[in-house]
Amino acid sequence: MTAAARPRFPVVLTVFAVLLLGVLLALGVWQVQRMQWKEGLIAAAEAAADLPPLPLAEALALDDPEFRRVILTCRGLAAAPYVELQSIENSDAGVRLVSACAVEGGPTLLVDRGFVSAEISSRPPVNAADTMPVVITGVLRRAPAPSALTPPAEGRFYGRDAEAMARALKVEGPVSPFTVFATTSTNPDWVALKPSAPPAAFANSHLGYALTWFGLAAALIAFYAVLLRRRMTRKDTES
């Protein structure tokens, strides 16, 4: 075989394969990081569930109060104005009622009072002049950032946008980044309202996703090796 007849190394194919391999490995590593983050959330939620409830002020003073059970008093909460958040509870469609609770010496807190099935058309009474204190226990959760794909609120919310909810409730001043999910009823005489907190258990499928990306990376390496071998072998045969 002369020097001119030697098979040329597939530079373009190799560069493309290396770039694609880098993307697949990066996605795999990202899923591993997400898995570790999710495991931390699960551990934090399980640890907090075993702790006794704290007064709200003490819980908010913690470095990370998420998932902590709290006790708080909100004046007029049983008859407070609310916004409705479209939701599903145990395969049952309905809404969650969210009201504002003024916290002494701190930002206003949103309180998720619970779930009402779509089959129930009535709602708790609203009386903005009511100042009767209501003591509830609940779970602190950080409000997620709204999604750009969430439909705009037109009388009902389809995403938990804390700032937009606060505006709809005519809240003045700062709003806490945390929401309290009531676990005791704000309206014990109105049984249609079902207080509940989001489940502390999180789906953790990131290991499977990571193995998928790493598996695709391994398949790419094998495919590239076979393709390169065939290319070089064909060049040898032709020469």
PDB file of N, CA, C and O in Angstrom, residues 84-125:
ATOM      1  N   GLU A  84     -58.403  30.512  44.340  1.00  0.00           N
ATOM      2  CA  GLU A  84     -58.543  29.085  44.082  1.00  0.00           C
ATOM      3  C   GLU A  84     -57.426  28.617  43.159  1.00  0.00           C
ATOM      4  O   GLU A  84     -57.143  29.237  42.139  1.00  0.00           O
ATOM      5  N   LEU A  85     -56.806  27.506  43.542  1.00  0.00           N
ATOM      6  CA  LEU A  85     -55.743  26.892  42.756  1.00  0.00           C
ATOM      7  C   LEU A  85     -56.216  25.538  42.251  1.00  0.00           C
ATOM      8  O   LEU A  85     -56.541  24.657  43.045  1.00  0.00           O
ATOM      9  N   GLN A  86     -56.294  25.390  40.931  1.00  0.00           N
ATOM     10  CA  GLN A  86     -56.714  24.113  40.355  1.00  0.00           C
ATOM     11  C   GLN A  86     -55.777  23.001  40.825  1.00  0.00           C
ATOM     12  O   GLN A  86     -54.558  23.146  40.815  1.00  0.00           O
ATOM     13  N   SER A  87     -56.355  21.876  41.253  1.00  0.00           N
ATOM     14  CA  SER A  87     -55.538  20.824  41.829  1.00  0.00           C
ATOM     15  C   SER A  87     -56.226  19.470  41.671  1.00  0.00           C
ATOM     16  O   SER A  87     -57.403  19.380  41.291  1.00  0.00           O
ATOM     17  N   ILE A  88     -55.452  18.409  41.943  1.00  0.00           N
ATOM     18  CA  ILE A  88     -55.978  17.047  41.950  1.00  0.00           C
ATOM     19  C   ILE A  88     -55.518  16.391  43.246  1.00  0.00           C
ATOM     20  O   ILE A  88     -54.338  16.460  43.601  1.00  0.00           O
ATOM     21  N   GLU A  89     -56.445  15.794  43.941  1.00  0.00           N
ATOM     22  CA  GLU A  89     -56.155  15.146  45.222  1.00  0.00           C
ATOM     23  C   GLU A  89     -56.683  13.720  45.182  1.00  0.00           C
ATOM     24  O   GLU A  89     -57.893  13.502  45.061  1.00  0.00           O
ATOM     25  N   ASN A  90     -55.761  12.734  45.204  1.00  0.00           N
ATOM     26  CA  ASN A  90     -56.169  11.336  45.156  1.00  0.00           C
ATOM     27  C   ASN A  90     -57.091  11.062  43.964  1.00  0.00           C
ATOM     28  O   ASN A  90     -58.152  10.456  44.090  1.00  0.00           O
ATOM     29  N   SER A  91     -56.666  11.554  42.802  1.00  0.00           N
ATOM     30  CA  SER A  91     -57.381  11.379  41.526  1.00  0.00           C
ATOM     31  C   SER A  91     -58.693  12.148  41.467  1.00  0.00           C
ATOM     32  O   SER A  91     -59.467  11.972  40.514  1.00  0.00           O
ATOM     33  N   ASP A  92     -58.956  12.999  42.440  1.00  0.00           N
ATOM     34  CA  ASP A  92     -60.185  13.785  42.471  1.00  0.00           C
ATOM     35  C   ASP A  92     -59.850  15.228  42.084  1.00  0.00           C
ATOM     36  O   ASP A  92     -59.015  15.868  42.729  1.00  0.00           O
ATOM     37  N   ALA A  93     -60.487  15.741  41.042  1.00  0.00           N
ATOM     38  CA  ALA A  93     -60.247  17.115  40.605  1.00  0.00           C
ATOM     39  C   ALA A  93     -60.933  18.088  41.544  1.00  0.00           C
ATOM     40  O   ALA A  93     -61.983  17.800  42.118  1.00  0.00           O
ATOM     41  N   GLY A  94     -60.336  19.257  41.694  1.00  0.00           N
ATOM     42  CA  GLY A  94     -60.916  20.277  42.550  1.00  0.00           C
ATOM     43  C   GLY A  94     -60.002  21.477  42.645  1.00  0.00           C
ATOM     44  O   GLY A  94     -59.212  21.741  41.733  1.00  0.00           O
ATOM     45  N   VAL A  95     -60.107  22.213  43.733  1.00  0.00           N
ATOM     46  CA  VAL A  95     -59.291  23.407  43.937  1.00  0.00           C
ATOM     47  C   VAL A  95     -58.755  23.419  45.358  1.00  0.00           C
ATOM     48  O   VAL A  95     -59.320  22.785  46.259  1.00  0.00           O
ATOM     49  N   ARG A  96     -57.668  24.151  45.550  1.00  0.00           N
ATOM     50  CA  ARG A  96     -57.153  24.424  46.878  1.00  0.00           C
ATOM     51  C   ARG A  96     -57.395  25.903  47.167  1.00  0.00           C
ATOM     52  O   ARG A  96     -57.219  26.752  46.281  1.00  0.00           O
ATOM     53  N   LEU A  97     -57.801  26.200  48.379  1.00  0.00           N
ATOM     54  CA  LEU A  97     -58.095  27.573  48.783  1.00  0.00           C
ATOM     55  C   LEU A  97     -56.869  28.159  49.469  1.00  0.00           C
ATOM     56  O   LEU A  97     -56.360  27.586  50.430  1.00  0.00           O
ATOM     57  N   VAL A  98     -56.408  29.297  48.967  1.00  0.00           N
ATOM     58  CA  VAL A  98     -55.201  29.933  49.488  1.00  0.00           C
ATOM     59  C   VAL A  98     -55.547  31.334  49.974  1.00  0.00           C
ATOM     60  O   VAL A  98     -56.103  32.143  49.228  1.00  0.00           O
ATOM     61  N   SER A  99     -55.233  31.607  51.233  1.00  0.00           N
ATOM     62  CA  SER A  99     -55.485  32.917  51.840  1.00  0.00           C
ATOM     63  C   SER A  99     -54.185  33.514  52.354  1.00  0.00           C
ATOM     64  O   SER A  99     -53.165  32.829  52.443  1.00  0.00           O
ATOM     65  N   ALA A 100     -54.241  34.787  52.704  1.00  0.00           N
ATOM     66  CA  ALA A 100     -53.076  35.482  53.244  1.00  0.00           C
ATOM     67  C   ALA A 100     -53.188  35.575  54.758  1.00  0.00           C
ATOM     68  O   ALA A 100     -54.283  35.736  55.315  1.00  0.00           O
ATOM     69  N   CYS A 101     -52.037  35.442  55.421  1.00  0.00           N
ATOM     70  CA  CYS A 101     -51.981  35.564  56.876  1.00  0.00           C
ATOM     71  C   CYS A 101     -50.925  36.611  57.221  1.00  0.00           C
ATOM     72  O   CYS A 101     -49.744  36.439  56.900  1.00  0.00           O
ATOM     73  N   ALA A 102     -51.356  37.691  57.851  1.00  0.00           N
ATOM     74  CA  ALA A 102     -50.414  38.735  58.258  1.00  0.00           C
ATOM     75  C   ALA A 102     -49.623  38.248  59.466  1.00  0.00           C
ATOM     76  O   ALA A 102     -50.200  37.837  60.478  1.00  0.00           O
ATOM     77  N   VAL A 103     -48.313  38.266  59.344  1.00  0.00           N
ATOM     78  CA  VAL A 103     -47.431  37.793  60.410  1.00  0.00           C
ATOM     79  C   VAL A 103     -46.803  38.993  61.098  1.00  0.00           C
ATOM     80  O   VAL A 103     -46.192  39.846  60.448  1.00  0.00           O
ATOM     81  N   GLU A 104     -46.952  39.067  62.404  1.00  0.00           N
ATOM     82  CA  GLU A 104     -46.414  40.203  63.158  1.00  0.00           C
ATOM     83  C   GLU A 104     -44.891  40.243  63.054  1.00  0.00           C
ATOM     84  O   GLU A 104     -44.206  39.257  63.333  1.00  0.00           O
ATOM     85  N   GLY A 105     -44.388  41.386  62.623  1.00  0.00           N
ATOM     86  CA  GLY A 105     -42.941  41.575  62.524  1.00  0.00           C
ATOM     87  C   GLY A 105     -42.289  40.872  61.353  1.00  0.00           C
ATOM     88  O   GLY A 105     -41.060  40.746  61.306  1.00  0.00           O
ATOM     89  N   GLY A 106     -43.077  40.384  60.393  1.00  0.00           N
ATOM     90  CA  GLY A 106     -42.497  39.674  59.257  1.00  0.00           C
ATOM     91  C   GLY A 106     -43.361  39.830  58.023  1.00  0.00           C
ATOM     92  O   GLY A 106     -44.427  40.463  58.057  1.00  0.00           O
ATOM     93  N   PRO A 107     -42.934  39.244  56.915  1.00  0.00           N
ATOM     94  CA  PRO A 107     -43.719  39.340  55.677  1.00  0.00           C
ATOM     95  C   PRO A 107     -45.000  38.531  55.767  1.00  0.00           C
ATOM     96  O   PRO A 107     -45.118  37.598  56.569  1.00  0.00           O
ATOM     97  N   THR A 108     -45.967  38.909  54.951  1.00  0.00           N
ATOM     98  CA  THR A 108     -47.226  38.165  54.887  1.00  0.00           C
ATOM     99  C   THR A 108     -46.968  36.749  54.388  1.00  0.00           C
ATOM    100  O   THR A 108     -46.141  36.519  53.504  1.00  0.00           O
ATOM    101  N   LEU A 109     -47.690  35.817  54.950  1.00  0.00           N
ATOM    102  CA  LEU A 109     -47.522  34.411  54.613  1.00  0.00           C
ATOM    103  C   LEU A 109     -48.782  33.917  53.921  1.00  0.00           C
ATOM    104  O   LEU A 109     -49.897  34.238  54.346  1.00  0.00           O
ATOM    105  N   LEU A 110     -48.618  33.163  52.861  1.00  0.00           N
ATOM    106  CA  LEU A 110     -49.773  32.527  52.239  1.00  0.00           C
ATOM    107  C   LEU A 110     -50.055  31.206  52.950  1.00  0.00           C
ATOM    108  O   LEU A 110     -49.143  30.459  53.282  1.00  0.00           O
ATOM    109  N   VAL A 111     -51.336  30.936  53.176  1.00  0.00           N
ATOM    110  CA  VAL A 111     -51.761  29.703  53.841  1.00  0.00           C
ATOM    111  C   VAL A 111     -52.646  28.922  52.882  1.00  0.00           C
ATOM    112  O   VAL A 111     -53.682  29.419  52.425  1.00  0.00           O
ATOM    113  N   ASP A 112     -52.209  27.712  52.559  1.00  0.00           N
ATOM    114  CA  ASP A 112     -53.032  26.809  51.761  1.00  0.00           C
ATOM    115  C   ASP A 112     -53.976  26.110  52.729  1.00  0.00           C
ATOM    116  O   ASP A 112     -53.565  25.254  53.516  1.00  0.00           O
ATOM    117  N   ARG A 113     -55.241  26.475  52.681  1.00  0.00           N
ATOM    118  CA  ARG A 113     -56.202  26.012  53.678  1.00  0.00           C
ATOM    119  C   ARG A 113     -56.704  24.591  53.416  1.00  0.00           C
ATOM    120  O   ARG A 113     -57.246  23.959  54.312  1.00  0.00           O
ATOM    121  N   GLY A 114     -56.509  24.090  52.190  1.00  0.00           N
ATOM    122  CA  GLY A 114     -56.918  22.724  51.908  1.00  0.00           C
ATOM    123  C   GLY A 114     -57.619  22.576  50.575  1.00  0.00           C
ATOM    124  O   GLY A 114     -57.740  23.524  49.789  1.00  0.00           O
ATOM    125  N   PHE A 115     -58.100  21.367  50.337  1.00  0.00           N
ATOM    126  CA  PHE A 115     -58.666  20.966  49.052  1.00  0.00           C
ATOM    127  C   PHE A 115     -60.185  20.890  49.120  1.00  0.00           C
ATOM    128  O   PHE A 115     -60.756  20.430  50.112  1.00  0.00           O
ATOM    129  N   VAL A 116     -60.823  21.344  48.045  1.00  0.00           N
ATOM    130  CA  VAL A 116     -62.276  21.246  47.904  1.00  0.00           C
ATOM    131  C   VAL A 116     -62.560  20.542  46.583  1.00  0.00           C
ATOM    132  O   VAL A 116     -62.090  20.975  45.529  1.00  0.00           O
ATOM    133  N   SER A 117     -63.311  19.468  46.622  1.00  0.00           N
ATOM    134  CA  SER A 117     -63.627  18.708  45.419  1.00  0.00           C
ATOM    135  C   SER A 117     -64.439  19.551  44.440  1.00  0.00           C
ATOM    136  O   SER A 117     -65.222  20.432  44.834  1.00  0.00           O
ATOM    137  N   ALA A 118     -64.258  19.257  43.151  1.00  0.00           N
ATOM    138  CA  ALA A 118     -65.012  19.972  42.117  1.00  0.00           C
ATOM    139  C   ALA A 118     -66.510  19.703  42.222  1.00  0.00           C
ATOM    140  O   ALA A 118     -67.325  20.456  41.671  1.00  0.00           O
ATOM    141  N   GLU A 119     -66.879  18.642  42.916  1.00  0.00           N
ATOM    142  CA  GLU A 119     -68.301  18.336  43.090  1.00  0.00           C
ATOM    143  C   GLU A 119     -68.977  19.287  44.078  1.00  0.00           C
ATOM    144  O   GLU A 119     -70.206  19.343  44.146  1.00  0.00           O
ATOM    145  N   ILE A 120     -68.165  20.018  44.845  1.00  0.00           N
ATOM    146  CA  ILE A 120     -68.701  20.952  45.842  1.00  0.00           C
ATOM    147  C   ILE A 120     -68.704  22.352  45.237  1.00  0.00           C
ATOM    148  O   ILE A 120     -67.663  22.900  44.882  1.00  0.00           O
ATOM    149  N   SER A 121     -69.874  22.935  45.118  1.00  0.00           N
ATOM    150  CA  SER A 121     -69.977  24.277  44.534  1.00  0.00           C
ATOM    151  C   SER A 121     -69.943  25.372  45.595  1.00  0.00           C
ATOM    152  O   SER A 121     -69.619  26.526  45.292  1.00  0.00           O
ATOM    153  N   SER A 122     -70.281  25.054  46.828  1.00  0.00           N
ATOM    154  CA  SER A 122     -70.277  26.063  47.890  1.00  0.00           C
ATOM    155  C   SER A 122     -68.852  26.329  48.358  1.00  0.00           C
ATOM    156  O   SER A 122     -67.926  25.571  48.071  1.00  0.00           O
ATOM    157  N   ARG A 123     -68.686  27.413  49.101  1.00  0.00           N
ATOM    158  CA  ARG A 123     -67.389  27.820  49.616  1.00  0.00           C
ATOM    159  C   ARG A 123     -67.566  28.371  51.034  1.00  0.00           C
ATOM    160  O   ARG A 123     -68.668  28.759  51.423  1.00  0.00           O
ATOM    161  N   PRO A 124     -66.474  28.424  51.814  1.00  0.00           N
ATOM    162  CA  PRO A 124     -66.585  29.010  53.151  1.00  0.00           C
ATOM    163  C   PRO A 124     -66.982  30.484  53.059  1.00  0.00           C
ATOM    164  O   PRO A 124     -66.707  31.152  52.051  1.00  0.00           O
ATOM    165  N   PRO A 125     -67.625  31.028  54.085  1.00  0.00           N
ATOM    166  CA  PRO A 125     -68.007  32.442  54.049  1.00  0.00           C
ATOM    167  C   PRO A 125     -66.784  33.348  54.047  1.00  0.00           C
ATOM    168  O   PRO A 125     -65.721  32.988  54.546  1.00  0.00           O
TER     169      PRO A 125
END
